[in-house]
């Protein structure tokens, strides 16, 4: 990295207890990324493992921001963006691995069309197979379509069919936040991620708001990277299941008509009430409580 030149890309990673994964991700960036000038920013969300010490010892050239509390994925990226100098931001999960220099293509795509605001590269499973990394616009219809696509993905023959649909660079509604290339100016214009989303749906919300401003969301299969999908949240799966529903409810409150909000709440009530009756799972009860409290809580948080 040549710090004397203006920074073209700021690579931002949000870390929470990722000491097992972070070295592989950072090493891959340093090995393969080769552009005139870039910077790496790691935002640590109050990790309790050895992440901070590891970065300081093994990666002294990385700019480390230490948060005093874990305020979530979006808030972490916002903290990184506030100190970033790049014309473009490349938001990466710590469970990603770069295998070659993908940034020149992403930069070229962005510079070729001023209406492109966000780009998602192709994501691969550790074995090199195709991973779904796009979604239709979220709502009752969009979530049904996304769910069907993910169910079909479990079938090998259907997976090939899905992959064939994404063989060309194309405009999409949503790209996942694991590898998220965005204009720094647009990120600032949108005031970054909505921090009411602790985790889940924050990139969907940002894509939606970018589209409101007339920008395109682009998926490109011409460059790719490995994504160890789901690894970072396996240790707290129950809590994340509740957080998923909280974010889903909030997203609908922000972007969907009243009747879709009502349908979602009815669906979730019957789904988790049935689970609670049959299994006495306390997480099901917590989700039911969300249905009656979440709007009030989010209204308070937005004031």
PDB file of C-alpha atoms in Angstrom:
ATOM      1  CA  UNK A   1       0.000   0.000   0.000  1.00  0.00           C
ATOM      2  CA  UNK A   2       1.327   3.404  -0.917  1.00  0.00           C
ATOM      3  CA  UNK A   3      -0.025   5.830   1.655  1.00  0.00           C
ATOM      4  CA  UNK A   4       1.398   8.841  -0.261  1.00  0.00           C
ATOM      5  CA  UNK A   5      -1.188   8.447  -2.992  1.00  0.00           C
ATOM      6  CA  UNK A   6      -4.875   9.177  -2.599  1.00  0.00           C
ATOM      7  CA  UNK A   7      -6.714   6.084  -1.399  1.00  0.00           C
ATOM      8  CA  UNK A   8      -8.828   4.475  -4.111  1.00  0.00           C
ATOM      9  CA  UNK A   9     -10.474   1.726  -2.020  1.00  0.00           C
ATOM     10  CA  UNK A  10     -11.035   1.382   1.707  1.00  0.00           C
ATOM     11  CA  UNK A  11     -11.514  -2.276   2.664  1.00  0.00           C
ATOM     12  CA  UNK A  12     -13.574  -2.450   5.863  1.00  0.00           C
ATOM     13  CA  UNK A  13     -14.035  -5.544   8.005  1.00  0.00           C
ATOM     14  CA  UNK A  14     -16.190  -5.740  11.128  1.00  0.00           C
ATOM     15  CA  UNK A  15     -14.850  -8.278  13.600  1.00  0.00           C
ATOM     16  CA  UNK A  16     -16.446  -9.893  16.626  1.00  0.00           C
ATOM     17  CA  UNK A  17     -14.532 -12.754  18.240  1.00  0.00           C
ATOM     18  CA  UNK A  18     -13.162 -13.749  14.859  1.00  0.00           C
ATOM     19  CA  UNK A  19      -9.592 -14.605  15.795  1.00  0.00           C
ATOM     20  CA  UNK A  20      -9.950 -18.016  14.130  1.00  0.00           C
ATOM     21  CA  UNK A  21     -11.003 -16.523  10.794  1.00  0.00           C
ATOM     22  CA  UNK A  22      -9.487 -13.071  10.609  1.00  0.00           C
ATOM     23  CA  UNK A  23      -5.875 -14.040   9.798  1.00  0.00           C
ATOM     24  CA  UNK A  24      -6.897 -16.000   6.693  1.00  0.00           C
ATOM     25  CA  UNK A  25      -9.017 -13.109   5.456  1.00  0.00           C
ATOM     26  CA  UNK A  26      -6.365 -10.437   6.066  1.00  0.00           C
ATOM     27  CA  UNK A  27      -3.575 -12.581   4.643  1.00  0.00           C
ATOM     28  CA  UNK A  28      -5.590 -13.178   1.473  1.00  0.00           C
ATOM     29  CA  UNK A  29      -6.190  -9.448   1.035  1.00  0.00           C
ATOM     30  CA  UNK A  30      -2.525  -8.623   1.476  1.00  0.00           C
ATOM     31  CA  UNK A  31      -1.444 -11.431  -0.825  1.00  0.00           C
ATOM     32  CA  UNK A  32      -3.745 -10.752  -3.760  1.00  0.00           C
ATOM     33  CA  UNK A  33      -4.998  -7.166  -3.700  1.00  0.00           C
ATOM     34  CA  UNK A  34      -2.739  -5.083  -5.924  1.00  0.00           C
ATOM     35  CA  UNK A  35      -3.960  -1.621  -6.848  1.00  0.00           C
ATOM     36  CA  UNK A  36      -2.077   1.700  -6.624  1.00  0.00           C
ATOM     37  CA  UNK A  37      -3.411   2.584  -3.197  1.00  0.00           C
ATOM     38  CA  UNK A  38      -5.819   1.039  -0.708  1.00  0.00           C
ATOM     39  CA  UNK A  39      -6.274   0.764   3.019  1.00  0.00           C
ATOM     40  CA  UNK A  40      -7.553  -1.940   5.356  1.00  0.00           C
ATOM     41  CA  UNK A  41      -9.719  -0.945   8.293  1.00  0.00           C
ATOM     42  CA  UNK A  42     -10.805  -3.472  10.911  1.00  0.00           C
ATOM     43  CA  UNK A  43     -13.538  -2.433  13.334  1.00  0.00           C
ATOM     44  CA  UNK A  44     -13.540  -4.664  16.388  1.00  0.00           C
ATOM     45  CA  UNK A  45     -16.933  -4.848  18.081  1.00  0.00           C
ATOM     46  CA  UNK A  46     -15.654  -5.366  21.643  1.00  0.00           C
ATOM     47  CA  UNK A  47     -14.335  -8.883  21.068  1.00  0.00           C
ATOM     48  CA  UNK A  48     -13.555 -10.999  24.114  1.00  0.00           C
ATOM     49  CA  UNK A  49     -11.117 -13.293  22.295  1.00  0.00           C
ATOM     50  CA  UNK A  50      -7.586 -12.484  21.134  1.00  0.00           C
ATOM     51  CA  UNK A  51      -8.634 -10.597  17.992  1.00  0.00           C
ATOM     52  CA  UNK A  52      -7.318  -7.173  18.985  1.00  0.00           C
ATOM     53  CA  UNK A  53      -3.946  -8.489  20.141  1.00  0.00           C
ATOM     54  CA  UNK A  54      -3.650 -10.599  16.992  1.00  0.00           C
ATOM     55  CA  UNK A  55      -4.214  -7.621  14.710  1.00  0.00           C
ATOM     56  CA  UNK A  56      -1.763  -5.425  16.599  1.00  0.00           C
ATOM     57  CA  UNK A  57       0.933  -8.115  16.520  1.00  0.00           C
ATOM     58  CA  UNK A  58       0.489  -9.756  13.123  1.00  0.00           C
ATOM     59  CA  UNK A  59      -1.051  -6.963  11.051  1.00  0.00           C
ATOM     60  CA  UNK A  60       0.382  -3.634  12.266  1.00  0.00           C
ATOM     61  CA  UNK A  61      -0.355  -1.956   8.911  1.00  0.00           C
ATOM     62  CA  UNK A  62      -4.111  -2.479   9.413  1.00  0.00           C
ATOM     63  CA  UNK A  63      -5.999   0.457  10.869  1.00  0.00           C
ATOM     64  CA  UNK A  64      -7.755  -0.890  13.941  1.00  0.00           C
ATOM     65  CA  UNK A  65     -10.808   0.743  15.486  1.00  0.00           C
ATOM     66  CA  UNK A  66     -11.749  -0.666  18.881  1.00  0.00           C
ATOM     67  CA  UNK A  67     -15.405  -0.324  19.823  1.00  0.00           C
ATOM     68  CA  UNK A  68     -16.329  -0.368  23.494  1.00  0.00           C
ATOM     69  CA  UNK A  69     -19.465  -2.398  22.829  1.00  0.00           C
ATOM     70  CA  UNK A  70     -20.914  -4.625  20.126  1.00  0.00           C
ATOM     71  CA  UNK A  71     -23.491  -2.452  18.396  1.00  0.00           C
ATOM     72  CA  UNK A  72     -23.887  -4.726  15.395  1.00  0.00           C
ATOM     73  CA  UNK A  73     -22.706  -5.204  11.839  1.00  0.00           C
ATOM     74  CA  UNK A  74     -24.113  -2.000  10.370  1.00  0.00           C
ATOM     75  CA  UNK A  75     -22.865   0.215  13.189  1.00  0.00           C
ATOM     76  CA  UNK A  76     -19.428  -1.365  12.887  1.00  0.00           C
ATOM     77  CA  UNK A  77     -19.234  -0.612   9.180  1.00  0.00           C
ATOM     78  CA  UNK A  78     -20.437   2.923   9.815  1.00  0.00           C
ATOM     79  CA  UNK A  79     -17.587   3.419  12.284  1.00  0.00           C
ATOM     80  CA  UNK A  80     -15.112   2.190   9.684  1.00  0.00           C
ATOM     81  CA  UNK A  81     -16.571   4.390   6.947  1.00  0.00           C
ATOM     82  CA  UNK A  82     -16.225   7.490   9.126  1.00  0.00           C
ATOM     83  CA  UNK A  83     -12.434   7.198   9.068  1.00  0.00           C
ATOM     84  CA  UNK A  84     -12.131   5.749   5.540  1.00  0.00           C
ATOM     85  CA  UNK A  85     -10.369   7.797   2.862  1.00  0.00           C
ATOM     86  CA  UNK A  86     -11.226   5.714  -0.190  1.00  0.00           C
ATOM     87  CA  UNK A  87     -13.281   6.799  -3.168  1.00  0.00           C
ATOM     88  CA  UNK A  88     -14.900   3.374  -2.893  1.00  0.00           C
ATOM     89  CA  UNK A  89     -15.663   1.192   0.112  1.00  0.00           C
ATOM     90  CA  UNK A  90     -15.325  -2.593  -0.032  1.00  0.00           C
ATOM     91  CA  UNK A  91     -17.195  -4.041   2.934  1.00  0.00           C
ATOM     92  CA  UNK A  92     -16.039  -7.584   3.610  1.00  0.00           C
ATOM     93  CA  UNK A  93     -17.068 -10.217   6.113  1.00  0.00           C
ATOM     94  CA  UNK A  94     -14.209 -11.691   8.123  1.00  0.00           C
ATOM     95  CA  UNK A  95     -15.278 -15.138   6.884  1.00  0.00           C
ATOM     96  CA  UNK A  96     -14.299 -14.318   3.289  1.00  0.00           C
ATOM     97  CA  UNK A  97     -11.117 -15.251   1.456  1.00  0.00           C
ATOM     98  CA  UNK A  98      -9.750 -13.435  -1.578  1.00  0.00           C
ATOM     99  CA  UNK A  99      -8.104 -15.721  -4.143  1.00  0.00           C
ATOM    100  CA  UNK A 100      -6.970 -13.134  -6.730  1.00  0.00           C
ATOM    101  CA  UNK A 101      -7.020  -9.396  -7.351  1.00  0.00           C
ATOM    102  CA  UNK A 102     -10.740  -8.649  -7.789  1.00  0.00           C
ATOM    103  CA  UNK A 103     -10.740  -4.891  -7.171  1.00  0.00           C
ATOM    104  CA  UNK A 104      -9.715  -3.602 -10.642  1.00  0.00           C
ATOM    105  CA  UNK A 105     -12.797  -5.159 -12.237  1.00  0.00           C
ATOM    106  CA  UNK A 106     -15.103  -3.749  -9.561  1.00  0.00           C
ATOM    107  CA  UNK A 107     -13.570  -0.298  -9.951  1.00  0.00           C
ATOM    108  CA  UNK A 108     -13.857  -0.440 -13.745  1.00  0.00           C
ATOM    109  CA  UNK A 109     -17.520  -1.442 -13.551  1.00  0.00           C
ATOM    110  CA  UNK A 110     -18.298   1.391 -11.167  1.00  0.00           C
ATOM    111  CA  UNK A 111     -16.448   3.995 -13.210  1.00  0.00           C
ATOM    112  CA  UNK A 112     -18.107   2.889 -16.445  1.00  0.00           C
ATOM    113  CA  UNK A 113     -21.586   3.902 -15.254  1.00  0.00           C
ATOM    114  CA  UNK A 114     -22.257   6.738 -12.798  1.00  0.00           C
ATOM    115  CA  UNK A 115     -25.660   5.220 -11.997  1.00  0.00           C
ATOM    116  CA  UNK A 116     -24.116   2.089 -10.486  1.00  0.00           C
ATOM    117  CA  UNK A 117     -24.059   2.556  -6.728  1.00  0.00           C
ATOM    118  CA  UNK A 118     -23.411  -0.913  -5.315  1.00  0.00           C
ATOM    119  CA  UNK A 119     -21.770  -4.056  -6.735  1.00  0.00           C
ATOM    120  CA  UNK A 120     -21.774  -7.579  -5.360  1.00  0.00           C
ATOM    121  CA  UNK A 121     -19.202 -10.073  -6.734  1.00  0.00           C
ATOM    122  CA  UNK A 122     -19.872 -13.780  -7.073  1.00  0.00           C
ATOM    123  CA  UNK A 123     -19.568 -15.726  -3.827  1.00  0.00           C
ATOM    124  CA  UNK A 124     -18.269 -19.286  -3.676  1.00  0.00           C
ATOM    125  CA  UNK A 125     -18.474 -22.041  -1.089  1.00  0.00           C
ATOM    126  CA  UNK A 126     -15.141 -23.367   0.241  1.00  0.00           C
ATOM    127  CA  UNK A 127     -15.259 -26.159  -2.362  1.00  0.00           C
ATOM    128  CA  UNK A 128     -15.569 -23.593  -5.160  1.00  0.00           C
ATOM    129  CA  UNK A 129     -19.252 -24.188  -5.847  1.00  0.00           C
ATOM    130  CA  UNK A 130     -21.755 -21.416  -6.485  1.00  0.00           C
ATOM    131  CA  UNK A 131     -23.322 -19.628  -3.516  1.00  0.00           C
ATOM    132  CA  UNK A 132     -26.488 -17.523  -3.722  1.00  0.00           C
ATOM    133  CA  UNK A 133     -25.593 -13.894  -3.041  1.00  0.00           C
ATOM    134  CA  UNK A 134     -28.523 -11.920  -4.450  1.00  0.00           C
ATOM    135  CA  UNK A 135     -32.174 -11.537  -3.534  1.00  0.00           C
ATOM    136  CA  UNK A 136     -35.327 -10.107  -5.070  1.00  0.00           C
ATOM    137  CA  UNK A 137     -36.750  -6.988  -3.426  1.00  0.00           C
ATOM    138  CA  UNK A 138     -38.002  -7.984   0.004  1.00  0.00           C
ATOM    139  CA  UNK A 139     -41.683  -8.146   0.780  1.00  0.00           C
ATOM    140  CA  UNK A 140     -44.265 -10.930   0.938  1.00  0.00           C
ATOM    141  CA  UNK A 141     -43.723 -11.861  -2.720  1.00  0.00           C
ATOM    142  CA  UNK A 142     -39.965 -11.295  -2.699  1.00  0.00           C
ATOM    143  CA  UNK A 143     -39.381 -13.318   0.456  1.00  0.00           C
ATOM    144  CA  UNK A 144     -41.417 -16.187  -0.970  1.00  0.00           C
ATOM    145  CA  UNK A 145     -39.339 -16.107  -4.166  1.00  0.00           C
ATOM    146  CA  UNK A 146     -36.096 -15.948  -2.187  1.00  0.00           C
ATOM    147  CA  UNK A 147     -37.151 -18.854   0.016  1.00  0.00           C
ATOM    148  CA  UNK A 148     -38.035 -20.963  -3.030  1.00  0.00           C
ATOM    149  CA  UNK A 149     -34.677 -20.175  -4.616  1.00  0.00           C
ATOM    150  CA  UNK A 150     -32.829 -21.260  -1.480  1.00  0.00           C
ATOM    151  CA  UNK A 151     -34.911 -24.441  -1.194  1.00  0.00           C
ATOM    152  CA  UNK A 152     -34.211 -25.284  -4.836  1.00  0.00           C
ATOM    153  CA  UNK A 153     -30.527 -24.592  -4.220  1.00  0.00           C
ATOM    154  CA  UNK A 154     -30.425 -27.628  -1.909  1.00  0.00           C
ATOM    155  CA  UNK A 155     -31.084 -29.814  -4.946  1.00  0.00           C
ATOM    156  CA  UNK A 156     -27.935 -30.213  -7.052  1.00  0.00           C
ATOM    157  CA  UNK A 157     -29.741 -30.172 -10.390  1.00  0.00           C
ATOM    158  CA  UNK A 158     -31.726 -27.102  -9.401  1.00  0.00           C
ATOM    159  CA  UNK A 159     -28.547 -25.442  -8.099  1.00  0.00           C
ATOM    160  CA  UNK A 160     -27.027 -25.665 -11.567  1.00  0.00           C
ATOM    161  CA  UNK A 161     -30.142 -24.083 -13.026  1.00  0.00           C
ATOM    162  CA  UNK A 162     -29.962 -21.207 -10.529  1.00  0.00           C
ATOM    163  CA  UNK A 163     -26.289 -20.663 -11.266  1.00  0.00           C
ATOM    164  CA  UNK A 164     -27.029 -20.445 -14.988  1.00  0.00           C
ATOM    165  CA  UNK A 165     -29.298 -17.473 -14.320  1.00  0.00           C
ATOM    166  CA  UNK A 166     -26.356 -15.570 -12.883  1.00  0.00           C
ATOM    167  CA  UNK A 167     -23.751 -16.125 -15.562  1.00  0.00           C
ATOM    168  CA  UNK A 168     -23.773 -12.499 -16.693  1.00  0.00           C
ATOM    169  CA  UNK A 169     -23.365  -9.129 -15.030  1.00  0.00           C
ATOM    170  CA  UNK A 170     -26.867  -7.883 -14.306  1.00  0.00           C
ATOM    171  CA  UNK A 171     -28.948  -5.448 -12.303  1.00  0.00           C
ATOM    172  CA  UNK A 172     -30.516  -6.968  -9.182  1.00  0.00           C
ATOM    173  CA  UNK A 173     -32.485  -5.749  -6.189  1.00  0.00           C
ATOM    174  CA  UNK A 174     -30.176  -6.855  -3.368  1.00  0.00           C
ATOM    175  CA  UNK A 175     -26.623  -8.156  -3.010  1.00  0.00           C
ATOM    176  CA  UNK A 176     -25.591  -9.685   0.308  1.00  0.00           C
ATOM    177  CA  UNK A 177     -23.324  -7.803   2.677  1.00  0.00           C
ATOM    178  CA  UNK A 178     -20.535 -10.406   2.782  1.00  0.00           C
ATOM    179  CA  UNK A 179     -18.788  -8.604  -0.098  1.00  0.00           C
ATOM    180  CA  UNK A 180     -20.303  -5.199  -0.742  1.00  0.00           C
ATOM    181  CA  UNK A 181     -18.625  -2.657  -3.048  1.00  0.00           C
ATOM    182  CA  UNK A 182     -20.143   0.833  -2.816  1.00  0.00           C
ATOM    183  CA  UNK A 183     -19.283   4.398  -3.710  1.00  0.00           C
ATOM    184  CA  UNK A 184     -18.096   6.213  -0.620  1.00  0.00           C
ATOM    185  CA  UNK A 185     -20.104   9.279  -1.657  1.00  0.00           C
ATOM    186  CA  UNK A 186     -23.296   7.213  -1.859  1.00  0.00           C
ATOM    187  CA  UNK A 187     -22.643   5.594   1.516  1.00  0.00           C
ATOM    188  CA  UNK A 188     -22.310   9.057   3.036  1.00  0.00           C
ATOM    189  CA  UNK A 189     -25.369  10.345   1.166  1.00  0.00           C
ATOM    190  CA  UNK A 190     -27.431   7.515   2.664  1.00  0.00           C
ATOM    191  CA  UNK A 191     -25.913   8.084   6.147  1.00  0.00           C
ATOM    192  CA  UNK A 192     -24.573   4.549   6.013  1.00  0.00           C
ATOM    193  CA  UNK A 193     -26.365   1.567   7.462  1.00  0.00           C
ATOM    194  CA  UNK A 194     -29.444   2.030   9.594  1.00  0.00           C
ATOM    195  CA  UNK A 195     -28.110   1.076  13.018  1.00  0.00           C
ATOM    196  CA  UNK A 196     -31.546  -0.070  14.184  1.00  0.00           C
ATOM    197  CA  UNK A 197     -30.611  -3.270  12.335  1.00  0.00           C
ATOM    198  CA  UNK A 198     -28.194  -5.062  14.660  1.00  0.00           C
ATOM    199  CA  UNK A 199     -27.758  -7.864  12.145  1.00  0.00           C
ATOM    200  CA  UNK A 200     -29.721  -9.062   9.085  1.00  0.00           C
ATOM    201  CA  UNK A 201     -31.606  -6.970   6.536  1.00  0.00           C
ATOM    202  CA  UNK A 202     -29.220  -4.015   6.887  1.00  0.00           C
ATOM    203  CA  UNK A 203     -27.807  -4.511   3.384  1.00  0.00           C
ATOM    204  CA  UNK A 204     -31.320  -5.027   2.001  1.00  0.00           C
ATOM    205  CA  UNK A 205     -32.333  -1.713   3.551  1.00  0.00           C
ATOM    206  CA  UNK A 206     -29.257   0.053   2.163  1.00  0.00           C
ATOM    207  CA  UNK A 207     -29.848  -1.368  -1.331  1.00  0.00           C
ATOM    208  CA  UNK A 208     -33.481  -0.280  -1.166  1.00  0.00           C
ATOM    209  CA  UNK A 209     -32.546   3.260  -0.140  1.00  0.00           C
ATOM    210  CA  UNK A 210     -29.895   3.435  -2.886  1.00  0.00           C
ATOM    211  CA  UNK A 211     -32.557   2.482  -5.427  1.00  0.00           C
ATOM    212  CA  UNK A 212     -34.835   5.200  -4.058  1.00  0.00           C
ATOM    213  CA  UNK A 213     -32.046   7.633  -5.017  1.00  0.00           C
ATOM    214  CA  UNK A 214     -31.919   6.259  -8.566  1.00  0.00           C
ATOM    215  CA  UNK A 215     -28.804   4.071  -8.259  1.00  0.00           C
ATOM    216  CA  UNK A 216     -28.384   0.595  -9.722  1.00  0.00           C
ATOM    217  CA  UNK A 217     -27.441  -2.504  -7.738  1.00  0.00           C
ATOM    218  CA  UNK A 218     -25.210  -4.774  -9.831  1.00  0.00           C
ATOM    219  CA  UNK A 219     -24.201  -8.409  -9.487  1.00  0.00           C
ATOM    220  CA  UNK A 220     -21.116  -9.533 -11.390  1.00  0.00           C
ATOM    221  CA  UNK A 221     -19.961 -13.159 -11.763  1.00  0.00           C
ATOM    222  CA  UNK A 222     -16.764 -12.032 -13.496  1.00  0.00           C
ATOM    223  CA  UNK A 223     -14.920 -11.874 -10.178  1.00  0.00           C
ATOM    224  CA  UNK A 224     -15.443 -14.040  -7.129  1.00  0.00           C
ATOM    225  CA  UNK A 225     -14.283 -14.823  -3.610  1.00  0.00           C
ATOM    226  CA  UNK A 226     -14.835 -17.562  -1.050  1.00  0.00           C
ATOM    227  CA  UNK A 227     -17.432 -17.073   1.676  1.00  0.00           C
ATOM    228  CA  UNK A 228     -17.523 -19.416   4.670  1.00  0.00           C
ATOM    229  CA  UNK A 229     -21.230 -18.785   4.972  1.00  0.00           C
ATOM    230  CA  UNK A 230     -22.756 -18.722   8.422  1.00  0.00           C
ATOM    231  CA  UNK A 231     -19.565 -19.520  10.311  1.00  0.00           C
ATOM    232  CA  UNK A 232     -19.490 -16.258  12.240  1.00  0.00           C
ATOM    233  CA  UNK A 233     -22.913 -16.724  13.860  1.00  0.00           C
ATOM    234  CA  UNK A 234     -22.971 -20.470  14.549  1.00  0.00           C
ATOM    235  CA  UNK A 235     -22.017 -19.982  18.186  1.00  0.00           C
ATOM    236  CA  UNK A 236     -25.049 -17.749  18.849  1.00  0.00           C
ATOM    237  CA  UNK A 237     -27.645 -19.283  16.551  1.00  0.00           C
ATOM    238  CA  UNK A 238     -30.590 -18.935  18.945  1.00  0.00           C
ATOM    239  CA  UNK A 239     -29.981 -15.259  19.624  1.00  0.00           C
ATOM    240  CA  UNK A 240     -29.501 -14.603  15.932  1.00  0.00           C
ATOM    241  CA  UNK A 241     -32.798 -16.322  15.092  1.00  0.00           C
ATOM    242  CA  UNK A 242     -34.553 -13.780  17.296  1.00  0.00           C
ATOM    243  CA  UNK A 243     -32.501 -10.941  15.816  1.00  0.00           C
ATOM    244  CA  UNK A 244     -33.474 -12.063  12.318  1.00  0.00           C
ATOM    245  CA  UNK A 245     -37.169 -11.661  13.136  1.00  0.00           C
ATOM    246  CA  UNK A 246     -36.604  -8.307  14.848  1.00  0.00           C
ATOM    247  CA  UNK A 247     -34.852  -6.983  11.748  1.00  0.00           C
ATOM    248  CA  UNK A 248     -37.483  -8.477   9.449  1.00  0.00           C
ATOM    249  CA  UNK A 249     -40.292  -6.737  11.328  1.00  0.00           C
ATOM    250  CA  UNK A 250     -38.417  -3.431  11.270  1.00  0.00           C
ATOM    251  CA  UNK A 251     -37.669  -3.706   7.547  1.00  0.00           C
ATOM    252  CA  UNK A 252     -41.354  -4.174   6.806  1.00  0.00           C
ATOM    253  CA  UNK A 253     -42.187  -1.173   8.998  1.00  0.00           C
ATOM    254  CA  UNK A 254     -39.791   0.950   6.932  1.00  0.00           C
ATOM    255  CA  UNK A 255     -40.478  -0.214   3.407  1.00  0.00           C
ATOM    256  CA  UNK A 256     -43.635  -2.280   3.015  1.00  0.00           C
ATOM    257  CA  UNK A 257     -47.338  -1.276   2.902  1.00  0.00           C
ATOM    258  CA  UNK A 258     -49.502  -1.712   6.009  1.00  0.00           C
ATOM    259  CA  UNK A 259     -51.215  -4.839   4.733  1.00  0.00           C
ATOM    260  CA  UNK A 260     -47.884  -6.645   4.227  1.00  0.00           C
ATOM    261  CA  UNK A 261     -46.813  -5.616   7.723  1.00  0.00           C
ATOM    262  CA  UNK A 262     -50.062  -7.087   9.056  1.00  0.00           C
ATOM    263  CA  UNK A 263     -49.687 -10.316   7.062  1.00  0.00           C
ATOM    264  CA  UNK A 264     -46.136 -10.765   8.307  1.00  0.00           C
ATOM    265  CA  UNK A 265     -47.177 -10.366  11.936  1.00  0.00           C
ATOM    266  CA  UNK A 266     -50.088 -12.778  11.545  1.00  0.00           C
ATOM    267  CA  UNK A 267     -47.857 -15.343   9.866  1.00  0.00           C
ATOM    268  CA  UNK A 268     -45.155 -15.047  12.542  1.00  0.00           C
ATOM    269  CA  UNK A 269     -47.688 -15.223  15.356  1.00  0.00           C
ATOM    270  CA  UNK A 270     -49.227 -18.484  14.167  1.00  0.00           C
ATOM    271  CA  UNK A 271     -45.843 -19.970  13.227  1.00  0.00           C
ATOM    272  CA  UNK A 272     -44.175 -19.343  16.590  1.00  0.00           C
ATOM    273  CA  UNK A 273     -47.254 -19.763  18.754  1.00  0.00           C
ATOM    274  CA  UNK A 274     -47.584 -23.262  17.313  1.00  0.00           C
ATOM    275  CA  UNK A 275     -43.903 -23.932  17.991  1.00  0.00           C
ATOM    276  CA  UNK A 276     -44.186 -22.681  21.549  1.00  0.00           C
ATOM    277  CA  UNK A 277     -47.239 -24.823  22.284  1.00  0.00           C
ATOM    278  CA  UNK A 278     -45.624 -27.974  20.915  1.00  0.00           C
ATOM    279  CA  UNK A 279     -42.018 -27.458  22.092  1.00  0.00           C
ATOM    280  CA  UNK A 280     -42.148 -24.827  24.890  1.00  0.00           C
ATOM    281  CA  UNK A 281     -39.153 -23.208  23.185  1.00  0.00           C
ATOM    282  CA  UNK A 282     -38.528 -19.889  24.996  1.00  0.00           C
ATOM    283  CA  UNK A 283     -37.159 -18.327  21.800  1.00  0.00           C
ATOM    284  CA  UNK A 284     -40.547 -18.820  20.159  1.00  0.00           C
ATOM    285  CA  UNK A 285     -42.148 -16.897  23.002  1.00  0.00           C
ATOM    286  CA  UNK A 286     -39.586 -14.101  22.644  1.00  0.00           C
ATOM    287  CA  UNK A 287     -40.458 -13.743  18.967  1.00  0.00           C
ATOM    288  CA  UNK A 288     -44.177 -13.600  19.788  1.00  0.00           C
ATOM    289  CA  UNK A 289     -43.455 -10.791  22.252  1.00  0.00           C
ATOM    290  CA  UNK A 290     -41.563  -8.932  19.512  1.00  0.00           C
ATOM    291  CA  UNK A 291     -44.743  -8.803  17.445  1.00  0.00           C
ATOM    292  CA  UNK A 292     -46.426  -6.675  20.093  1.00  0.00           C
ATOM    293  CA  UNK A 293     -43.478  -4.525  21.180  1.00  0.00           C
ATOM    294  CA  UNK A 294     -41.116  -4.010  18.271  1.00  0.00           C
ATOM    295  CA  UNK A 295     -42.839  -1.091  16.540  1.00  0.00           C
ATOM    296  CA  UNK A 296     -42.928   0.866  19.786  1.00  0.00           C
ATOM    297  CA  UNK A 297     -39.241   0.145  20.457  1.00  0.00           C
ATOM    298  CA  UNK A 298     -38.127   1.124  16.959  1.00  0.00           C
ATOM    299  CA  UNK A 299     -40.107   4.357  17.089  1.00  0.00           C
ATOM    300  CA  UNK A 300     -38.273   5.248  20.306  1.00  0.00           C
ATOM    301  CA  UNK A 301     -34.915   4.339  18.787  1.00  0.00           C
ATOM    302  CA  UNK A 302     -35.485   6.544  15.731  1.00  0.00           C
ATOM    303  CA  UNK A 303     -36.318   9.666  17.756  1.00  0.00           C
TER     304      UNK A 303
END
